[in-house]
């Protein structure tokens, strides 16, 4: 009977410890969620301010020709391409100086630094494809697109990538602002283009 009581007591103790661990993990997760949400909310606010300013730089009028608008976006998006190039070069640099990684990802699981750099590269590639696509869509839709407006969009992308890159190793909360500052301007421009096209079709 004494043995069963001891076993029962140990079982309750283990259960209590596990319960506390689960509660602690859940509490940390909720805190991280709130920090991520705060960072993304700040990015949305900054995005709205900058996009409002961008659209004010495109008043109704005759504007530029289609070819001129394509040139404006192509020049501004050179800065977008620079970030993708830098992300690729960073992975190559880390692999070159690491005996664990130089053989390539197909030969090894890779070091933590290379895995982080690979994740940054993957995200940058995705964001680059989206950014360039919506920038050219905006240029095709808005005849009064100016170099200043296109430069502001490329500037938001660059600032977002820089902050995402710096904050990546420090967790989701530290990289949330940079991610959102890259992503939400693209979403905003995309919605604007879709809305404009829908209005023009009526």
Coordinates of C-alpha atoms in Angstrom, one line a residue:
X1 CA 0.0 0.0 0.0
X2 CA 2.9 2.3 0.9
X3 CA 4.5 1.5 -2.5
X4 CA 1.3 2.3 -4.3
X5 CA 1.0 5.7 -2.5
X6 CA 4.6 6.5 -3.4
X7 CA 4.0 5.6 -7.1
X8 CA 0.8 7.7 -7.0
X9 CA 2.6 10.6 -5.4
X10 CA 5.4 10.4 -8.0
X11 CA 2.8 10.3 -10.8
X12 CA 1.0 13.4 -9.5
X13 CA 4.4 15.2 -9.2
X14 CA 5.4 14.3 -12.8
X15 CA 1.9 15.3 -14.0
X16 CA 2.2 18.6 -12.2
X17 CA 5.7 19.2 -13.7
X18 CA 4.5 18.4 -17.1
X19 CA 1.5 20.7 -16.6
X20 CA 3.7 23.5 -15.6
X21 CA 6.0 22.9 -18.6
X22 CA 3.0 23.0 -20.9
X23 CA 1.7 26.2 -19.3
X24 CA 5.1 27.8 -19.6
X25 CA 5.5 26.8 -23.3
X26 CA 2.0 28.1 -24.0
X27 CA 2.7 31.4 -22.2
X28 CA 5.9 31.9 -24.1
X29 CA 4.2 31.1 -27.4
X30 CA 1.4 33.6 -26.6
X31 CA 4.0 36.3 -25.8
X32 CA 5.9 35.6 -29.0
X33 CA 2.6 35.8 -30.9
X34 CA 1.8 39.2 -29.4
X35 CA 5.3 40.5 -30.3
X36 CA 5.0 39.3 -33.8
X37 CA 1.5 40.9 -34.1
X38 CA 2.9 44.2 -32.8
X39 CA 5.7 44.2 -35.3
X40 CA 3.4 43.4 -38.2
X41 CA 0.9 46.1 -37.1
X42 CA 3.7 48.7 -37.0
X43 CA 4.7 47.6 -40.5
X44 CA 1.1 47.9 -41.8
X45 CA 0.9 51.4 -40.3
X46 CA 4.1 52.5 -42.0
X47 CA 3.0 50.8 -45.2
X48 CA -0.3 52.7 -45.3
X49 CA 1.6 56.0 -44.7
X50 CA 4.1 55.4 -47.5
X51 CA 1.6 54.0 -49.9
X52 CA -0.7 57.0 -49.4
X53 CA 2.3 59.3 -50.2
X54 CA 3.2 57.1 -53.2
X55 CA -0.3 57.4 -54.7
X56 CA -0.3 61.2 -54.1
X57 CA 2.8 61.2 -56.3
X58 CA 0.6 59.8 -59.1
X59 CA -2.0 62.5 -59.8
X60 CA -4.5 62.0 -62.7
X61 CA -3.1 63.2 -66.0
X62 CA -1.6 62.1 -69.3
X63 CA 1.6 60.8 -67.7
X64 CA 4.3 58.8 -69.3
X65 CA 4.1 56.3 -72.2
X66 CA 4.0 52.6 -71.4
X67 CA 7.7 52.1 -72.3
X68 CA 8.7 55.0 -70.1
X69 CA 6.8 53.5 -67.1
X70 CA 8.4 50.1 -67.7
X71 CA 11.8 51.8 -67.6
X72 CA 11.0 53.6 -64.4
X73 CA 10.0 50.3 -62.6
X74 CA 13.0 48.4 -64.1
X75 CA 15.4 51.0 -62.7
X76 CA 13.8 51.1 -59.3
X77 CA 13.7 47.3 -59.1
X78 CA 17.4 47.0 -59.5
X79 CA 17.5 47.6 -55.8
X80 CA 15.1 44.6 -55.3
X81 CA 17.4 42.4 -57.4
X82 CA 20.4 43.5 -55.4
X83 CA 18.8 42.0 -52.3
X84 CA 18.2 38.7 -54.0
X85 CA 21.8 38.7 -55.3
X86 CA 23.1 39.5 -51.8
X87 CA 21.1 36.6 -50.3
X88 CA 22.5 34.1 -52.9
X89 CA 26.0 35.4 -52.4
X90 CA 25.7 35.1 -48.6
X91 CA 24.8 31.4 -48.9
X92 CA 27.7 30.8 -51.2
X93 CA 30.1 32.7 -48.9
X94 CA 29.0 30.6 -45.9
X95 CA 29.3 27.4 -47.7
X96 CA 32.8 28.2 -49.0
X97 CA 34.2 28.8 -45.6
X98 CA 32.5 25.8 -43.9
X99 CA 33.8 22.3 -44.1
X100 CA 30.4 21.0 -43.1
X101 CA 28.6 22.9 -45.9
X102 CA 31.0 23.2 -48.8
X103 CA 29.8 19.9 -50.4
X104 CA 26.3 21.3 -50.8
X105 CA 22.9 20.8 -49.2
X106 CA 22.3 17.5 -51.0
X107 CA 25.4 16.0 -49.2
X108 CA 24.8 17.2 -45.7
X109 CA 22.1 18.7 -43.4
X110 CA 24.2 21.9 -43.2
X111 CA 25.2 24.1 -40.3
X112 CA 22.8 26.4 -38.5
X113 CA 24.2 29.5 -40.2
X114 CA 23.8 28.1 -43.7
X115 CA 20.2 26.9 -42.9
X116 CA 19.4 30.4 -41.7
X117 CA 20.9 31.9 -44.7
X118 CA 19.0 29.5 -46.9
X119 CA 15.8 30.4 -45.3
X120 CA 16.5 34.1 -45.8
X121 CA 17.3 33.4 -49.4
X122 CA 14.1 31.4 -50.0
X123 CA 12.0 34.2 -48.4
X124 CA 13.8 36.9 -50.4
X125 CA 13.2 35.0 -53.6
X126 CA 9.5 34.7 -52.9
X127 CA 9.3 38.4 -52.0
X128 CA 11.3 39.5 -55.0
X129 CA 9.0 37.6 -57.4
X130 CA 6.0 39.2 -55.8
X131 CA 7.4 42.7 -55.6
X132 CA 8.6 42.8 -59.2
X133 CA 5.3 41.4 -60.5
X134 CA 3.2 44.0 -58.7
X135 CA 5.5 46.8 -59.5
X136 CA 5.2 46.1 -63.2
X137 CA 1.5 45.6 -62.9
X138 CA 1.2 49.0 -61.2
X139 CA 3.3 50.6 -64.0
X140 CA 1.0 49.0 -66.6
X141 CA -2.1 50.2 -64.8
X142 CA -1.2 53.8 -63.7
X143 CA -0.1 56.1 -66.5
X144 CA 1.2 58.7 -64.1
X145 CA 3.7 56.5 -62.3
X146 CA 6.7 58.6 -61.3
X147 CA 10.3 57.6 -60.5
X148 CA 9.7 58.9 -56.9
X149 CA 6.8 56.6 -56.4
X150 CA 8.6 53.6 -57.8
X151 CA 11.7 54.4 -55.8
X152 CA 9.6 54.6 -52.6
X153 CA 8.3 51.1 -53.2
X154 CA 11.8 49.8 -53.8
X155 CA 13.0 51.6 -50.7
X156 CA 10.3 49.9 -48.5
X157 CA 11.4 46.6 -49.9
X158 CA 15.0 47.3 -49.2
X159 CA 14.3 48.5 -45.6
X160 CA 12.1 45.4 -45.0
X161 CA 14.8 43.0 -46.3
X162 CA 17.5 44.7 -44.2
X163 CA 15.5 44.4 -41.0
X164 CA 14.4 40.9 -41.8
X165 CA 17.9 39.8 -42.4
X166 CA 19.2 41.4 -39.2
X167 CA 16.4 40.1 -37.0
X168 CA 16.1 36.6 -38.5
X169 CA 18.5 34.8 -36.0
X170 CA 16.8 36.5 -33.1
X171 CA 13.4 34.8 -33.6
X172 CA 10.0 35.5 -35.1
X173 CA 9.3 38.7 -33.1
X174 CA 12.5 40.4 -34.3
X175 CA 12.0 39.5 -38.0
X176 CA 8.2 40.1 -38.1
X177 CA 8.5 43.9 -38.8
X178 CA 11.0 43.4 -41.6
X179 CA 8.9 40.6 -43.2
X180 CA 5.7 42.6 -43.0
X181 CA 7.4 45.7 -44.4
X182 CA 8.4 43.8 -47.4
X183 CA 5.2 41.8 -47.9
X184 CA 2.4 44.3 -47.1
X185 CA 3.4 47.0 -49.6
X186 CA 3.2 44.4 -52.3
X187 CA -0.2 43.3 -51.1
X188 CA -1.4 46.9 -51.0
X189 CA -0.2 47.6 -54.5
X190 CA -1.7 44.4 -55.8
X191 CA -5.1 45.3 -54.3
X192 CA -4.9 48.7 -55.7
X193 CA -4.1 47.4 -59.2
X194 CA -6.9 44.8 -59.0
X195 CA -9.4 47.4 -57.7
X196 CA -8.4 49.8 -60.5
X197 CA -8.8 47.2 -63.2
X198 CA -12.2 46.2 -61.8
X199 CA -13.4 49.8 -61.9
X200 CA -12.1 50.3 -65.4
X201 CA -14.0 47.3 -66.6
X202 CA -17.3 48.8 -65.8

